[in-house]
Tab-separated table of C-alpha atoms and ligand atoms in Angstrom:
chain	number	residue	atom	x	y	z
A	1	MET	CA	101.118	97.651	105.297
A	2	LYS	CA	100.171	100.677	103.203
A	3	ILE	CA	100.599	100.385	99.429
A	4	LEU	CA	100.307	103.239	96.961
A	5	ALA	CA	99.283	101.721	93.628
A	6	LEU	CA	98.873	103.018	90.091
A	7	GLU	CA	96.635	101.769	87.303
A	8	THR	CA	97.232	103.072	83.781
A	9	SER	CA	96.697	100.013	81.586
A	10	CYS	CA	94.006	101.537	79.374
A	11	ASP	CA	91.976	104.747	79.607
A	12	GLU	CA	91.765	105.380	83.340
A	13	THR	CA	94.554	107.106	85.268
A	14	SER	CA	94.186	105.990	88.842
A	15	ALA	CA	96.125	106.102	92.109
A	16	ALA	CA	95.049	104.557	95.394
A	17	ILE	CA	96.312	103.824	98.875
A	18	VAL	CA	95.132	100.598	100.479
A	19	GLU	CA	96.065	99.200	103.867
A	20	ASN	CA	96.640	95.454	104.233
A	21	GLY	CA	95.011	94.738	100.883
A	22	ARG	CA	91.494	95.514	102.075
A	23	HIS	CA	91.066	98.901	103.678
A	24	VAL	CA	90.814	101.650	101.041
A	25	LEU	CA	92.305	104.910	102.334
A	26	SER	CA	91.884	106.671	98.986
A	27	ASN	CA	91.069	105.768	95.378
A	28	ILE	CA	91.337	108.494	92.756
A	29	VAL	CA	90.203	107.641	89.227
A	30	PHE	CA	90.610	110.078	86.361
A	31	SER	CA	88.654	108.774	83.377
A	32	GLN	CA	89.687	109.642	79.816
A	33	THR	CA	86.224	108.839	78.428
A	34	ALA	CA	85.587	112.360	77.165
A	35	LEU	CA	88.892	112.378	75.274
A	36	HIS	CA	88.245	109.095	73.454
A	37	ALA	CA	84.483	109.496	72.938
A	38	ARG	CA	84.907	111.548	69.790
A	39	PHE	CA	86.932	108.722	68.198
A	40	GLY	CA	84.443	106.045	69.241
A	41	GLY	CA	87.097	104.047	71.125
A	42	VAL	CA	90.418	104.241	72.932
A	43	VAL	CA	93.263	105.785	70.899
A	44	PRO	CA	96.423	104.276	72.448
A	45	GLU	CA	98.780	107.176	71.697
A	46	ALA	CA	96.306	109.742	73.049
A	47	ALA	CA	95.732	107.575	76.142
A	48	ALA	CA	99.459	107.428	76.935
A	49	ARG	CA	99.854	111.194	76.548
A	50	GLU	CA	96.898	111.818	78.837
A	51	HIS	CA	98.339	109.444	81.473
A	52	ILE	CA	101.589	111.455	81.467
A	53	LYS	CA	99.647	114.672	82.033
A	54	THR	CA	97.506	113.259	84.844
A	55	VAL	CA	99.618	110.746	86.729
A	56	ASN	CA	101.306	113.144	89.198
A	57	TYR	CA	97.975	114.806	89.856
A	58	VAL	CA	96.247	111.533	90.832
A	59	VAL	CA	99.194	110.504	93.042
A	60	ASP	CA	99.019	113.860	94.876
A	61	LYS	CA	95.263	113.595	95.244
A	62	ALA	CA	95.463	110.033	96.588
A	63	LEU	CA	98.027	111.090	99.206
A	64	LYS	CA	96.049	114.184	100.210
A	65	ALA	CA	92.741	112.276	100.420
A	66	ALA	CA	94.390	109.738	102.747
A	67	ARG	CA	96.213	112.553	104.660
A	68	LEU	CA	99.487	110.713	104.156
A	69	ASP	CA	102.910	111.391	102.717
A	70	VAL	CA	104.988	109.266	100.294
A	71	ASP	CA	107.279	108.391	103.205
A	72	ASP	CA	104.324	106.790	105.027
A	73	MET	CA	104.057	104.164	102.276
A	74	ASP	CA	105.463	100.670	102.718
A	75	ALA	CA	105.535	99.831	98.998
A	76	PHE	CA	104.624	101.151	95.557
A	77	ALA	CA	102.760	99.091	92.970
A	78	ALA	CA	101.622	99.319	89.361
A	79	THR	CA	99.921	97.213	86.711
A	80	LEU	CA	102.536	95.670	84.413
A	81	GLY	CA	100.161	94.023	81.949
A	82	PRO	CA	98.176	93.108	80.043
A	83	GLY	CA	97.249	96.480	78.573
A	84	LEU	CA	98.356	99.232	76.216
A	85	ILE	CA	102.130	99.362	76.187
A	86	GLY	CA	102.571	103.143	76.183
A	87	SER	CA	99.999	103.533	78.944
A	88	LEU	CA	101.375	100.759	81.157
A	89	LEU	CA	104.823	102.336	81.075
A	90	ILE	CA	103.560	105.585	82.635
A	91	GLY	CA	102.152	103.940	85.762
A	92	ALA	CA	104.990	101.435	86.059
A	93	ASN	CA	107.713	104.069	85.725
A	94	THR	CA	105.990	106.423	88.153
A	95	ALA	CA	105.691	103.696	90.799
A	96	LYS	CA	109.289	102.597	90.203
A	97	THR	CA	110.502	106.193	90.565
A	98	LEU	CA	108.652	106.549	93.885
A	99	SER	CA	110.177	103.258	94.975
A	100	LEU	CA	113.717	104.416	94.084
A	101	LEU	CA	113.203	107.789	95.794
A	102	THR	CA	111.941	106.313	99.048
A	103	GLY	CA	113.886	103.053	99.111
A	104	LYS	CA	110.624	101.114	99.519
A	105	PRO	CA	109.833	98.049	97.357
A	106	PHE	CA	108.174	98.138	93.943
A	107	LEU	CA	105.517	95.481	93.342
A	108	GLY	CA	104.309	94.580	89.845
A	109	VAL	CA	100.741	93.447	89.320
A	110	ASN	CA	98.890	91.478	86.645
A	111	HIS	CA	95.753	93.393	85.619
A	112	LEU	CA	93.616	90.244	85.725
A	113	TYR	CA	94.787	89.324	89.216
A	114	ALA	CA	93.911	92.881	90.195
A	115	HIS	CA	90.321	92.483	88.979
A	116	VAL	CA	90.047	89.235	90.964
A	117	ALA	CA	91.473	91.070	94.010
A	118	SER	CA	88.873	93.853	93.703
A	119	ASN	CA	86.566	91.629	95.752
A	120	TYR	CA	88.963	91.670	98.725
A	121	LEU	CA	88.449	95.431	99.064
A	122	GLU	CA	86.306	96.356	102.048
A	123	SER	CA	85.227	92.728	102.447
A	124	ASP	CA	86.039	89.552	104.367
A	125	LEU	CA	86.342	87.372	101.240
A	126	GLU	CA	88.846	84.535	101.557
A	127	PRO	CA	89.793	81.750	99.132
A	128	PRO	CA	88.697	79.290	97.977
A	129	PHE	CA	86.181	80.882	95.633
A	130	LEU	CA	85.097	81.043	92.014
A	131	CYS	CA	85.512	84.298	90.091
A	132	LEU	CA	83.663	85.207	86.920
A	133	LEU	CA	86.037	87.750	85.376
A	134	VAL	CA	84.257	89.778	82.711
A	135	SER	CA	86.064	92.765	81.239
A	136	GLY	CA	86.732	94.430	77.905
A	137	GLY	CA	89.515	91.982	77.091
A	138	HIS	CA	88.685	88.844	79.088
A	139	THR	CA	85.929	86.455	80.022
A	140	GLN	CA	87.139	83.724	82.333
A	141	LEU	CA	85.955	81.417	85.070
A	142	ILE	CA	88.792	81.353	87.586
A	143	ARG	CA	89.130	79.078	90.581
A	144	VAL	CA	91.061	80.846	93.322
A	145	THR	CA	92.386	78.104	95.586
A	146	ASP	CA	94.435	80.390	97.816
A	147	TYR	CA	95.682	83.976	97.572
A	148	ALA	CA	98.551	83.018	95.285
A	149	HIS	CA	96.997	80.278	93.182
A	150	MET	CA	94.380	80.526	90.495
A	151	ASP	CA	93.454	78.362	87.574
A	152	ILE	CA	91.244	79.008	84.600
A	153	LEU	CA	88.342	76.571	84.295
A	154	GLY	CA	86.675	78.218	81.311
A	155	GLU	CA	87.237	81.181	79.031
A	156	THR	CA	86.029	82.820	75.869
A	157	LEU	CA	87.092	81.271	72.606
A	158	ASP	CA	86.648	84.563	70.741
A	159	ASP	CA	85.262	87.915	71.940
A	160	ALA	CA	85.248	88.967	75.575
A	161	ALA	CA	81.842	89.859	77.045
A	162	GLY	CA	82.756	93.559	77.329
A	163	GLU	CA	84.067	93.559	73.766
A	164	ALA	CA	80.755	92.077	72.540
A	165	TYR	CA	78.896	94.774	74.485
A	166	ASP	CA	81.013	97.509	72.924
A	167	LYS	CA	80.627	96.140	69.376
A	168	VAL	CA	76.869	95.631	69.612
A	169	ALA	CA	76.531	99.099	71.165
A	170	ARG	CA	78.249	100.524	68.090
A	171	MET	CA	75.809	98.637	65.814
A	172	LEU	CA	72.977	100.235	67.773
A	173	GLU	CA	74.594	103.637	67.206
A	174	LEU	CA	75.249	104.163	70.896
A	175	PRO	CA	78.116	106.454	71.855
A	176	TYR	CA	81.353	105.263	73.495
A	177	PRO	CA	81.616	103.781	76.090
A	178	GLY	CA	79.282	101.150	74.661
A	179	GLY	CA	78.756	98.751	77.600
A	180	PRO	CA	77.163	101.126	80.116
A	181	ASN	CA	75.116	102.854	77.379
A	182	LEU	CA	73.749	99.537	76.111
A	183	ASP	CA	72.981	98.551	79.716
A	184	ARG	CA	70.943	101.768	80.146
A	185	LEU	CA	69.119	101.412	76.822
A	186	SER	CA	68.207	97.780	77.502
A	187	ARG	CA	66.088	98.838	80.471
A	188	HIS	CA	63.624	100.393	78.004
A	189	GLY	CA	63.375	97.321	75.765
A	190	ASN	CA	61.678	93.923	75.719
A	191	PRO	CA	64.276	91.190	76.425
A	192	ASP	CA	62.129	88.575	74.656
A	193	ALA	CA	61.623	90.573	71.469
A	194	PHE	CA	64.465	88.861	69.576
A	195	ASP	CA	65.518	85.252	69.781
A	196	LEU	CA	69.329	85.348	69.711
A	197	PRO	CA	71.671	82.341	69.513
A	198	ARG	CA	73.508	80.896	72.515
A	199	ALA	CA	76.776	79.244	71.570
A	200	ARG	CA	77.536	75.653	72.456
A	201	THR	CA	81.186	75.032	73.259
A	202	GLU	CA	83.106	71.779	73.481
A	203	ASN	CA	84.099	72.567	77.059
A	204	ALA	CA	80.728	73.541	78.547
A	205	LEU	CA	82.508	76.121	80.743
A	206	ASP	CA	83.971	78.035	77.789
A	207	PHE	CA	82.244	81.027	76.205
A	208	SER	CA	81.775	82.244	72.659
A	209	PHE	CA	80.173	85.549	71.748
A	210	SER	CA	81.141	86.042	68.104
A	211	GLY	CA	78.061	84.207	66.731
A	212	LEU	CA	75.812	86.307	68.936
A	213	LYS	CA	77.540	89.454	67.706
A	214	THR	CA	77.023	88.488	64.052
A	215	ALA	CA	73.381	87.566	64.712
A	216	CYS	CA	72.895	90.975	66.336
A	217	LEU	CA	74.370	92.687	63.289
A	218	ARG	CA	71.988	90.827	60.955
A	219	LYS	CA	68.943	91.440	63.170
A	220	THR	CA	69.862	95.114	63.586
A	221	GLU	CA	70.145	95.680	59.823
A	222	GLN	CA	66.933	93.769	59.166
A	223	ALA	CA	64.928	95.309	62.011
A	224	LEU	CA	66.015	98.858	61.267
A	225	ALA	CA	65.207	98.346	57.566
A	226	ASP	CA	61.768	97.056	58.572
A	227	THR	CA	61.086	100.078	60.749
A	228	SER	CA	61.667	102.369	57.782
A	229	ASP	CA	58.584	100.708	56.235
A	230	ASP	CA	56.598	101.620	59.348
A	231	VAL	CA	53.272	102.897	58.040
A	232	SER	CA	52.371	104.682	61.265
A	233	GLY	CA	54.622	107.461	60.046
A	234	ASP	CA	56.599	107.724	63.234
A	235	ILE	CA	59.791	106.089	62.002
A	236	SER	CA	62.123	107.482	64.608
A	237	LYS	CA	59.987	106.186	67.491
A	238	ALA	CA	59.793	102.734	65.902
A	239	ARG	CA	63.566	102.716	65.413
A	240	ASP	CA	64.147	103.690	69.036
A	241	ARG	CA	61.865	100.892	70.198
A	242	THR	CA	63.637	98.367	67.975
A	243	ARG	CA	67.060	99.458	69.207
A	244	ALA	CA	65.928	99.158	72.835
A	245	ASP	CA	64.435	95.696	72.149
A	246	LEU	CA	67.658	94.556	70.499
A	247	ALA	CA	69.720	95.901	73.405
A	248	ALA	CA	67.483	94.151	75.947
A	249	SER	CA	67.517	90.855	74.023
A	250	PHE	CA	71.307	90.973	73.674
A	251	GLN	CA	71.758	91.794	77.355
A	252	LYS	CA	69.463	88.941	78.423
A	253	THR	CA	71.356	86.445	76.241
A	254	VAL	CA	74.765	87.484	77.586
A	255	VAL	CA	73.684	87.690	81.223
A	256	ASP	CA	71.876	84.325	81.114
A	257	THR	CA	74.939	82.691	79.540
A	258	LEU	CA	77.357	84.187	82.079
A	259	PHE	CA	75.116	83.229	84.970
A	260	GLU	CA	74.352	79.667	83.829
A	261	LYS	CA	77.985	78.789	83.111
A	262	THR	CA	79.175	80.283	86.387
A	263	LEU	CA	76.635	78.293	88.338
A	264	ALA	CA	77.435	75.081	86.444
A	265	CYS	CA	81.134	75.676	87.177
A	266	ALA	CA	80.481	76.309	90.875
A	267	LYS	CA	78.478	73.095	91.143
A	268	GLN	CA	80.982	71.044	89.160
A	269	HIS	CA	83.905	72.213	91.295
A	270	ASP	CA	82.108	72.312	94.604
A	271	LEU	CA	82.610	76.024	95.163
A	272	THR	CA	79.958	77.849	97.163
A	273	THR	CA	81.569	81.290	97.200
A	274	ILE	CA	81.044	83.114	93.904
A	275	THR	CA	82.568	86.453	92.948
A	276	ILE	CA	82.208	88.627	89.855
A	277	ALA	CA	84.858	91.097	88.698
A	278	GLY	CA	85.865	93.296	85.742
A	279	GLY	CA	84.080	96.150	83.984
A	280	VAL	CA	81.036	94.068	83.018
A	281	SER	CA	80.419	93.303	86.708
A	282	ALA	CA	79.015	96.864	86.773
A	283	ASN	CA	76.179	95.617	84.552
A	284	SER	CA	72.811	96.102	86.236
A	285	ALA	CA	71.175	92.936	84.879
A	286	LEU	CA	74.170	90.727	85.719
A	287	ARG	CA	74.302	92.020	89.297
A	288	GLU	CA	70.542	91.563	89.699
A	289	LYS	CA	70.612	88.034	88.326
A	290	PHE	CA	73.278	86.865	90.787
A	291	LEU	CA	71.801	88.783	93.732
A	292	HIS	CA	68.412	87.292	93.049
A	293	PHE	CA	69.926	83.804	92.923
A	294	VAL	CA	71.710	84.000	96.294
A	295	GLU	CA	68.635	85.460	97.950
A	296	SER	CA	66.834	82.185	97.338
A	297	ASN	CA	69.956	79.986	97.639
A	298	PRO	CA	71.566	80.850	100.975
A	299	ALA	CA	74.096	78.014	100.672
A	300	TYR	CA	75.989	80.325	98.288
A	301	ARG	CA	77.930	83.467	99.205
A	302	LEU	CA	78.201	86.196	96.607
A	303	PHE	CA	80.740	89.025	96.346
A	304	ILE	CA	80.419	91.768	93.733
A	305	PRO	CA	82.719	94.803	93.882
A	306	ARG	CA	81.289	98.207	94.616
A	307	MET	CA	80.692	100.088	91.335
A	308	ALA	CA	83.881	102.153	91.797
A	309	PHE	CA	85.941	98.942	91.963
A	310	CYS	CA	84.336	97.210	88.925
A	311	THR	CA	85.956	99.184	86.124
A	312	ASP	CA	89.683	99.910	86.145
A	313	ASN	CA	90.924	101.444	89.391
A	314	ALA	CA	94.137	101.466	91.424
A	315	ALA	CA	92.581	100.210	94.684
A	316	MET	CA	92.315	96.722	93.192
A	317	VAL	CA	95.959	96.975	92.050
A	318	ALA	CA	97.014	97.727	95.637
A	319	ALA	CA	94.961	94.763	96.894
A	320	SER	CA	96.585	92.496	94.340
A	321	ALA	CA	100.063	93.823	95.198
A	322	PHE	CA	99.419	92.915	98.830
A	323	PHE	CA	97.972	89.447	98.268
A	324	ASN	CA	99.594	88.426	95.040
A	325	PRO	CA	102.477	90.472	93.573
A	326	ILE	CA	103.752	88.956	90.330
A	327	SER	CA	107.110	90.603	90.062
A	328	GLY	CA	109.460	93.105	91.592
A	329	ASP	CA	110.723	94.195	88.235
A	330	VAL	CA	109.448	95.742	85.015
A	331	GLY	CA	110.251	92.686	82.953
A	332	ASP	CA	109.007	91.460	79.605
A	333	GLU	CA	105.385	91.671	80.647
A	334	VAL	CA	105.268	95.427	80.387
A	335	PHE	CA	106.390	95.317	76.770
A	336	SER	CA	104.032	92.519	75.828
A	337	ARG	CA	100.744	92.957	74.069
A	338	ALA	CA	100.221	89.220	73.862
A	339	PRO	CA	96.971	87.810	75.256
A	340	ALA	CA	97.007	87.775	79.025
A	341	SER	CA	98.645	84.806	80.555
A	342	PHE	CA	98.592	83.888	84.190
A	343	PRO	CA	102.274	83.916	85.080
A	344	SER	CA	103.224	81.106	87.383
A	345	ASN	CA	103.624	82.110	90.993
A	346	THR	CA	106.195	79.499	91.719
B	401	KG4	O1	87.636	96.117	83.424
B	401	KG4	P1	87.461	97.208	82.449
B	401	KG4	O2	87.241	98.608	82.985
B	401	KG4	O3	88.663	97.277	81.467
B	401	KG4	C1	89.280	96.124	80.973
B	401	KG4	O4	90.112	95.547	81.707
B	401	KG4	O5	88.907	95.724	79.855
B	401	KG4	O6	86.234	96.779	81.533
B	401	KG4	C2	85.776	97.607	80.509
B	401	KG4	C3	84.641	96.888	79.835
B	401	KG4	C4	84.183	97.602	78.573
B	401	KG4	O7	84.022	96.660	77.546
B	401	KG4	C5	82.858	98.217	79.001
B	401	KG4	O8	81.945	98.381	77.935
B	401	KG4	C6	82.363	97.184	79.980
B	401	KG4	O9	83.507	96.825	80.718
B	401	KG4	N1	81.325	97.724	80.882
B	401	KG4	C7	80.045	97.303	80.870
B	401	KG4	C8	79.349	98.089	81.825
B	401	KG4	N2	80.239	98.958	82.386
B	401	KG4	C9	81.443	98.718	81.794
B	401	KG4	N3	79.442	96.347	80.140
B	401	KG4	C10	78.135	96.145	80.360
B	401	KG4	N4	77.395	96.864	81.241
B	401	KG4	C11	77.959	97.836	81.999
B	401	KG4	N5	77.219	98.526	82.877
B	402	ZN	ZN1	90.252	96.057	83.542
């Protein structure tokens, strides 16, 4: 079964064709980063307008790259939510139009399910498994019992991991997009330079990053003020070193927390297959930490998406449409900006 899927929930316009939920025939991603960089974040209205301009182009490219025609498709899919309303509508309406024109089904997809499904792409992953979903809007530990059933065992009580990355990156005067830039900067810093707080939560599998974010703000202000008293005379070098040390210390705190809670969850729920998904799964330190762990613990299997499937892309939407479509209609979900819920599959 070949599915042509669209992803337009935020600032990536993407179209992909995937066969049987796993085999990627094409995956075209058009990033709007350059457009939003000058505003320091995603501007919803500008994002929607850019999706309109680009959506037909990415659909054409996906078909050409796979050497297929719309009539070769068995279904059309799109992300229905959560995401930016104006942006979601572009992908959903495009996929619905293709469905009406060809008489093939339209499959709606939940963006979070799609991130979970990114690990099915080009792999032999099968449930049951544990998924650490870490994106700009979500941080959740999800138990996937079978293709259609998932439950949340832990989640953030405040900021998502990606959101914390983006906010701390801004404090460190890094350009948008914050997460990958902070990741790069942290490689030049000392991760033990600053002692940052790790939140304790009532449910040990929940997360909380707002205290860490505030601590980073205080340490940044203090440390950068201190460097201006640097008597060596080379203030800008001292500031760069401090910023790199703060980035590295922040990254270590977040990565350690994500890793420790995931492992505790896996042990508690007797799950030996661990997956990571969402934009933050592109993080170099997080990937290394988990890879290093499974190298010395062969009882565990680890799946991390290829870099192209970590941040938003349509291939994962096609995988999710194959394994776990949520709806055949553009219902309320597409108009909702409420926090993501996991709609019941029953
Ligand atoms: O999954 P995604 O593309 O969009 C959402 O569904 O939110 O995730 C985007 C998030 C952003 O917060 C971005 O800063 C973060 O993923 N991100 C990273 C890295 N690459 C992307 N965070 C840390 N390190 C990275 N290398
Ligand atoms: Zn996403």
